[in-house]
Short mmCIF file of C-alpha atoms in Angstrom, two decimals:
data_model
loop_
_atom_site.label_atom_id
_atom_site.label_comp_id
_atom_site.label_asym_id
_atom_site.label_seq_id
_atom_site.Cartn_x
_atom_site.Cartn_y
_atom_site.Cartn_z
CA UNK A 1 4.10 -19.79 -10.34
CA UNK A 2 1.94 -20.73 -7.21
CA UNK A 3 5.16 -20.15 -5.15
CA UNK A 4 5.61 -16.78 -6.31
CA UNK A 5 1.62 -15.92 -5.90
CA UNK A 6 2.33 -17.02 -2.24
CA UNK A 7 5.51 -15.42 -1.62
CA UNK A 8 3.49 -11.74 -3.29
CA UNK A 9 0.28 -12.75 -0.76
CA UNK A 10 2.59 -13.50 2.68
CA UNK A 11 4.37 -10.17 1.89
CA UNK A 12 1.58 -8.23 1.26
CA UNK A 13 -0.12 -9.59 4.52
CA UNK A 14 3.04 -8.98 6.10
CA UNK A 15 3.07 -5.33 5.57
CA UNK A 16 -1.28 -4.82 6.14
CA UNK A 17 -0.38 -2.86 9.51
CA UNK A 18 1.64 -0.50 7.38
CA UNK A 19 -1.00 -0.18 5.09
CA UNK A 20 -3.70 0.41 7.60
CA UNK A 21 -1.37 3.14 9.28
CA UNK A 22 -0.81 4.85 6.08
CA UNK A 23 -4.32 5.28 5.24
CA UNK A 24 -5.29 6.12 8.67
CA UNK A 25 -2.36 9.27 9.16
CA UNK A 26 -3.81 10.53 5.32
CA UNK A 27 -7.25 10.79 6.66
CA UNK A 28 -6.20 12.64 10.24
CA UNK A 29 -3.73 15.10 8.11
CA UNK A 30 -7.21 15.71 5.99
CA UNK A 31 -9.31 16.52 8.50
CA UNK A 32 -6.82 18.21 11.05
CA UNK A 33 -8.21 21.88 12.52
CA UNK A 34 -11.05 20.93 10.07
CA UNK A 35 -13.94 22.18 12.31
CA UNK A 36 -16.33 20.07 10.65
CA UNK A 37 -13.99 17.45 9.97
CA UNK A 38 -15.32 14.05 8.27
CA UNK A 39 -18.73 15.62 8.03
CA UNK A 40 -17.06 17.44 5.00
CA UNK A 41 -17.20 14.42 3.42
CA UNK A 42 -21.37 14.22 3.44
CA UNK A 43 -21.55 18.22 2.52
CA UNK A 44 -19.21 18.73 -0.22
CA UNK A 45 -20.84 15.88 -2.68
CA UNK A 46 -24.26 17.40 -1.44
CA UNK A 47 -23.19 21.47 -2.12
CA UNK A 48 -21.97 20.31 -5.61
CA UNK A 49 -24.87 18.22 -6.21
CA UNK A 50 -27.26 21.06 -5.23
CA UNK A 51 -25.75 23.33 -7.86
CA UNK A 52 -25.29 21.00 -10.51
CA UNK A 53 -29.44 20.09 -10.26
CA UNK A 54 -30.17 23.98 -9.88
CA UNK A 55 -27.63 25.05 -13.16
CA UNK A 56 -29.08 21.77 -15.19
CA UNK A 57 -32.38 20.71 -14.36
CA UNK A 58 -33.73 24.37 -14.04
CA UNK A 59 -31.43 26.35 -16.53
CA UNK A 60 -31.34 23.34 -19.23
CA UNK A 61 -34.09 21.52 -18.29
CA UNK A 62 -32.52 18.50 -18.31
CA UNK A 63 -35.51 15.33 -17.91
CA UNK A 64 -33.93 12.92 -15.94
CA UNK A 65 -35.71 10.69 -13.61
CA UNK A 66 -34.77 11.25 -10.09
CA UNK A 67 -32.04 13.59 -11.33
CA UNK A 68 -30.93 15.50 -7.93
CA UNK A 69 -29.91 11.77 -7.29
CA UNK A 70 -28.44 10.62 -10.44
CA UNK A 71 -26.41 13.32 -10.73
CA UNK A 72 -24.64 12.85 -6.84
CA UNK A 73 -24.24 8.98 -7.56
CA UNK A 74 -21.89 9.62 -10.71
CA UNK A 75 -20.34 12.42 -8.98
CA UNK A 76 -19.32 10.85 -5.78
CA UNK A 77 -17.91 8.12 -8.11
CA UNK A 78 -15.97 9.85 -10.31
CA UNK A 79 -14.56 12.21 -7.53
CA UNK A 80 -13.67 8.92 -5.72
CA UNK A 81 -11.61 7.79 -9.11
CA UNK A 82 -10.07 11.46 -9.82
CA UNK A 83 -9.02 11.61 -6.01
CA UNK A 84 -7.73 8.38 -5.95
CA UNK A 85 -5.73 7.93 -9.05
CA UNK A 86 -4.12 11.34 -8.81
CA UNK A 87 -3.26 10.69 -5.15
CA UNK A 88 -1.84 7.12 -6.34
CA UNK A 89 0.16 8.77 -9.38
CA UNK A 90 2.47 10.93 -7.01
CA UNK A 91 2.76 8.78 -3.88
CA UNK A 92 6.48 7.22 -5.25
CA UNK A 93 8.16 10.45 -5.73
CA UNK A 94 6.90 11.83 -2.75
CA UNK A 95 7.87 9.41 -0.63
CA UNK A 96 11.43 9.14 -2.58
CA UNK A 97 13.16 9.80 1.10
CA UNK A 98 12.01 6.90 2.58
CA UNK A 99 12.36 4.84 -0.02
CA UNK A 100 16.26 5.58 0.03
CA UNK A 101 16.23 4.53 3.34
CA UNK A 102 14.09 1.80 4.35
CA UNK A 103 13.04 -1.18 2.14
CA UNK A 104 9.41 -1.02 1.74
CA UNK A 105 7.43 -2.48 -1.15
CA UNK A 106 6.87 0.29 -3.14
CA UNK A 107 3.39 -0.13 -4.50
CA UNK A 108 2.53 0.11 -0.29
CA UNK A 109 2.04 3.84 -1.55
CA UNK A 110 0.02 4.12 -4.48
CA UNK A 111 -2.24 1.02 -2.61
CA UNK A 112 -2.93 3.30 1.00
CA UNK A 113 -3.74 6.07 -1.34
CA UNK A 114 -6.43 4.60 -3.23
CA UNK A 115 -7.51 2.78 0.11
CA UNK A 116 -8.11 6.22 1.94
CA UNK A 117 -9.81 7.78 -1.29
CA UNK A 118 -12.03 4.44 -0.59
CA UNK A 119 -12.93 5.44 3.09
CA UNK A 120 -13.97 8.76 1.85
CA UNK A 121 -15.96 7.65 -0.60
CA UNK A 122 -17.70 5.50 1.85
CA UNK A 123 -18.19 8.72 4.39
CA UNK A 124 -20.11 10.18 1.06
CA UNK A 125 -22.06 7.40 0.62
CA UNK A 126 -24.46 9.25 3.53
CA UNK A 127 -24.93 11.81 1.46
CA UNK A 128 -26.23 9.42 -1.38
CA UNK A 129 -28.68 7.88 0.79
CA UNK A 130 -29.98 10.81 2.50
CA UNK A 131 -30.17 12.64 -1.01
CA UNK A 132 -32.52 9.53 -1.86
CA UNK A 133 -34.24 9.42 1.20
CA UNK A 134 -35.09 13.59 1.08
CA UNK A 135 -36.15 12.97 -2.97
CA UNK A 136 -38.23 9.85 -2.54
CA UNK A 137 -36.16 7.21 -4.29
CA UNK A 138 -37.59 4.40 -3.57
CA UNK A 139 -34.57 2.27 -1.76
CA UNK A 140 -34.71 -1.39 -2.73
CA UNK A 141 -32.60 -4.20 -1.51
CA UNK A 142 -30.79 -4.17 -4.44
CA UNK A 143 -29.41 -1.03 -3.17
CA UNK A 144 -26.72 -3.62 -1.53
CA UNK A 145 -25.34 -4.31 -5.42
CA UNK A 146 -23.80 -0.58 -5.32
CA UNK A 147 -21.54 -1.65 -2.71
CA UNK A 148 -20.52 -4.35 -5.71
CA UNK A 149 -20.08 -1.23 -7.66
CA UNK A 150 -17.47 0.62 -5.33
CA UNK A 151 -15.62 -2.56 -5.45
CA UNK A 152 -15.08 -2.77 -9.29
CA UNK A 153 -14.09 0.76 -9.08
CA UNK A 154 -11.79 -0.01 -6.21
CA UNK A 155 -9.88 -2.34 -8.14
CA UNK A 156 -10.17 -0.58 -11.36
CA UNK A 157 -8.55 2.46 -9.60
CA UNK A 158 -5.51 0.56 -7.89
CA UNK A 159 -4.91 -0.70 -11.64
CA UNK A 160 -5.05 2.65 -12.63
CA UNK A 161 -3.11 4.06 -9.73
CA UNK A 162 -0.29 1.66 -10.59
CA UNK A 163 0.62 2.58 -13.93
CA UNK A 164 0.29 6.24 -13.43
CA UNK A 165 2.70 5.92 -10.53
CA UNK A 166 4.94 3.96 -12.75
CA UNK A 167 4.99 6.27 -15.37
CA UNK A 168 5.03 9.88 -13.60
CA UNK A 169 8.47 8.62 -11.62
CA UNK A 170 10.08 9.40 -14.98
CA UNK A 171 7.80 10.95 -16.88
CA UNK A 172 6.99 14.25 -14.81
CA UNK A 173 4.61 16.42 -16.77
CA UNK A 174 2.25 13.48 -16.55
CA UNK A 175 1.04 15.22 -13.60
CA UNK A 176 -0.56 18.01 -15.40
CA UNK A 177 -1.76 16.61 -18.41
CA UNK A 178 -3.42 14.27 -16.08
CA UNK A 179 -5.67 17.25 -14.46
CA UNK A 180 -6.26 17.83 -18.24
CA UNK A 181 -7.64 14.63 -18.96
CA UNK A 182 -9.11 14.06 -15.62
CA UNK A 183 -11.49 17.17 -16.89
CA UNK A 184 -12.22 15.95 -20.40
CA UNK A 185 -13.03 12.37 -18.86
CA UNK A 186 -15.87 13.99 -16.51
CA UNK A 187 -17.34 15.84 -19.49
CA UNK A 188 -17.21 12.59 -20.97
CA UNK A 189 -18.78 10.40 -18.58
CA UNK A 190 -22.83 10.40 -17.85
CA UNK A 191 -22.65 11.91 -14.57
CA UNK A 192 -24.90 14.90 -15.00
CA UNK A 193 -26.07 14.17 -18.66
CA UNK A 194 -27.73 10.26 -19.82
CA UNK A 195 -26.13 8.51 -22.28
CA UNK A 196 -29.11 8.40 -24.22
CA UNK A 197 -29.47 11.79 -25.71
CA UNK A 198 -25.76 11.12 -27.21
CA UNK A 199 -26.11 11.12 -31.24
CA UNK A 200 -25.52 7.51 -31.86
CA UNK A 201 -22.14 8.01 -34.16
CA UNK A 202 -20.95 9.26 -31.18
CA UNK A 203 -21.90 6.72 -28.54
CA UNK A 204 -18.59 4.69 -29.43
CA UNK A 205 -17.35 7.09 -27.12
CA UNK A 206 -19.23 6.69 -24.09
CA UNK A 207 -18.87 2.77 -24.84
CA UNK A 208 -15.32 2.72 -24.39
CA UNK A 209 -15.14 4.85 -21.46
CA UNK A 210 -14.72 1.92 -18.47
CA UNK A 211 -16.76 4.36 -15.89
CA UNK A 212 -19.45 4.72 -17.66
CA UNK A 213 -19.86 0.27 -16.88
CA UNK A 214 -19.39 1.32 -13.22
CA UNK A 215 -21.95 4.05 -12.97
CA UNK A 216 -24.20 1.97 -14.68
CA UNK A 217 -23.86 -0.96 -12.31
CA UNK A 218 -23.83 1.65 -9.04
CA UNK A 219 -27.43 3.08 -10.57
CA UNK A 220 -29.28 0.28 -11.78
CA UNK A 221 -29.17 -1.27 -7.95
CA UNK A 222 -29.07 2.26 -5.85
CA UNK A 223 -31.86 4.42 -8.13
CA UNK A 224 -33.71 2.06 -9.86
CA UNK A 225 -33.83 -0.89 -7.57
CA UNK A 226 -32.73 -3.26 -10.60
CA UNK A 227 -30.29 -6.06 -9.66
CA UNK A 228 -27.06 -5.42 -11.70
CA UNK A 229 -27.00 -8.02 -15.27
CA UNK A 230 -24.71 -10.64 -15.81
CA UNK A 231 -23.63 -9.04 -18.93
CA UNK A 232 -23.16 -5.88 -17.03
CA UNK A 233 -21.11 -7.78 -13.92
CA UNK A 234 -19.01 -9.45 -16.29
CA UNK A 235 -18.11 -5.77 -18.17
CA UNK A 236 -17.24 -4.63 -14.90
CA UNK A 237 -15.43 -7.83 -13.35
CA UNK A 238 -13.14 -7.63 -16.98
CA UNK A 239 -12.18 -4.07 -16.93
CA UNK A 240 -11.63 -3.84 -13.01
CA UNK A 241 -9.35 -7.38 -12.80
CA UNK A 242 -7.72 -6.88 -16.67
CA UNK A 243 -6.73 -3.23 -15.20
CA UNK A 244 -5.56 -4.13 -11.81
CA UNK A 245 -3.26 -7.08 -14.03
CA UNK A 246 -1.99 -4.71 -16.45
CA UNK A 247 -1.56 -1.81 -13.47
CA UNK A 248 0.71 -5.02 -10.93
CA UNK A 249 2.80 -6.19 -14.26
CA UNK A 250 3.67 -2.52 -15.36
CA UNK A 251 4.55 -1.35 -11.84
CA UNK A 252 6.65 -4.83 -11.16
CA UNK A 253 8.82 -4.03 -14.58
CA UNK A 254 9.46 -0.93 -13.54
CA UNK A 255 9.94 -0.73 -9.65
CA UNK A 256 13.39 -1.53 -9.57
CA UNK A 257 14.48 1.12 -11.99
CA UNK A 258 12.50 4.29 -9.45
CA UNK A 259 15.27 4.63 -7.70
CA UNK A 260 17.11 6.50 -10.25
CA UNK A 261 14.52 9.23 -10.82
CA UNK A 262 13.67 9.68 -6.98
#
């Protein structure tokens, strides 16, 4: 067992360069004849923010605390695990030509996506902060727990990224219902709304969606200056490492068997 974990760990440090490369040619294809390029990153959470607080806050009336805030926190987040995941779920396929050719280990693709969802997420972390600092959140060194936060999610999403890749190879149409129930999942996580005006028969719901842990963890240290629970941690470090478990055993039953669908 412990020489298999090592064999897995030199071969994954083996191929880190490759990794690195990947990531960095996805975010230069990105932001290629972009005139703004990464700065993208900052405005697009902030435009969407800015019309989500205008359509909610002054239409509904929505009383949330800080909400301008709130509401760019979850979304960054969930954009971050939508991005990600749906980047992760095609990468095989895609890349079916070089696979043919050149041994490579195969989850090499689904990881670099999810890593350069990660470094944009981190570019829209500015526009977090400076959404804080232009609304008066008060910024408290517990602010550093978020960065805890974006780590659960990271591994959480590689989990994720896994067994959608896994699947789609044979299953196809996975693709779309995905974008489906990528929408229904936003609607369904606290990003614009709290959890507490939920009716309570219904908060079963909310419980056993795993983002809602993460964008509580990311809030409590970022808005309200709390640090993060143990009980919370725990909830996050479970979901996050059970996931990423799940997401490496699925995708190593399978991997051998993608070259017949590529």
């Amino acid at each position: 067992m412990l020489n298999t974990t090592e064999k897995h760990i030199r071969n994954f440090l083996k191929y880190r360069e490759l990794i690195k490369l990947l990531v960095l040619k996805d975010i230069k294809l990105k932001y290629k004849r972009s005139f703004l390029g990464i700065i993208w990153s900052l405005l697009n959470p902030l435009f969407t923010m800015i019309i989500l607080t205008i359509v909610f806050k002054e239409l509904f009336k929505f009383s949330v605390e800080n909400f301008a805030a709130y509401v760019i926190s979850g979304q960054v987040l969930f954009t971050f695990f939508s991005e990600s995941t749906s980047l992760a779920m095609s990468s095989i396929y895609s890349n079916g030509q070089i696979l043919k050719k050149v041994y490579i280990p195969k989850y090499i693709f689904p990881l670099s996506k999810v890593l350069f969802s990660f470094v944009n997420m981190l570019f829209s972390f500015a526009s977090i902060l400076l959404v804080c600092f232009l609304t008066d959140v008060p910024l408290k060194p517990a602010l550093f727990f978020s960065l805890l936060s974006t780590c659960y999610i990271l591994i959480f999403s590689i989990g994720f990224g896994l067994i959608l890749s896994s699947v789609v190879v044979v299953f196809r149409d996975l693709e779309h219902i995905y974008s489906v129930l990528l929408t229904a999942w936003m609607y369904l996580t606290p990003i614009i709304y709290p959890a507490e005006i939920i009716p309570e028969k219904y908060l079963f719901i909310v419980h056993s969606n795993p983002l809602y842990y993460f964008l509580n963890h990311f809030r409590e240290g970022l808005l309200y200056g709390h640090i993060p629970s143990m009980e919370l941690n725990l909830q996050c470090f479970c979901i996050s490492f059970v996931t990423l478990i799940i997401g490496l055993y699925v995708f190593y039953k399978r991997q051998d068997k993608f070259i017949l669908y590529i």
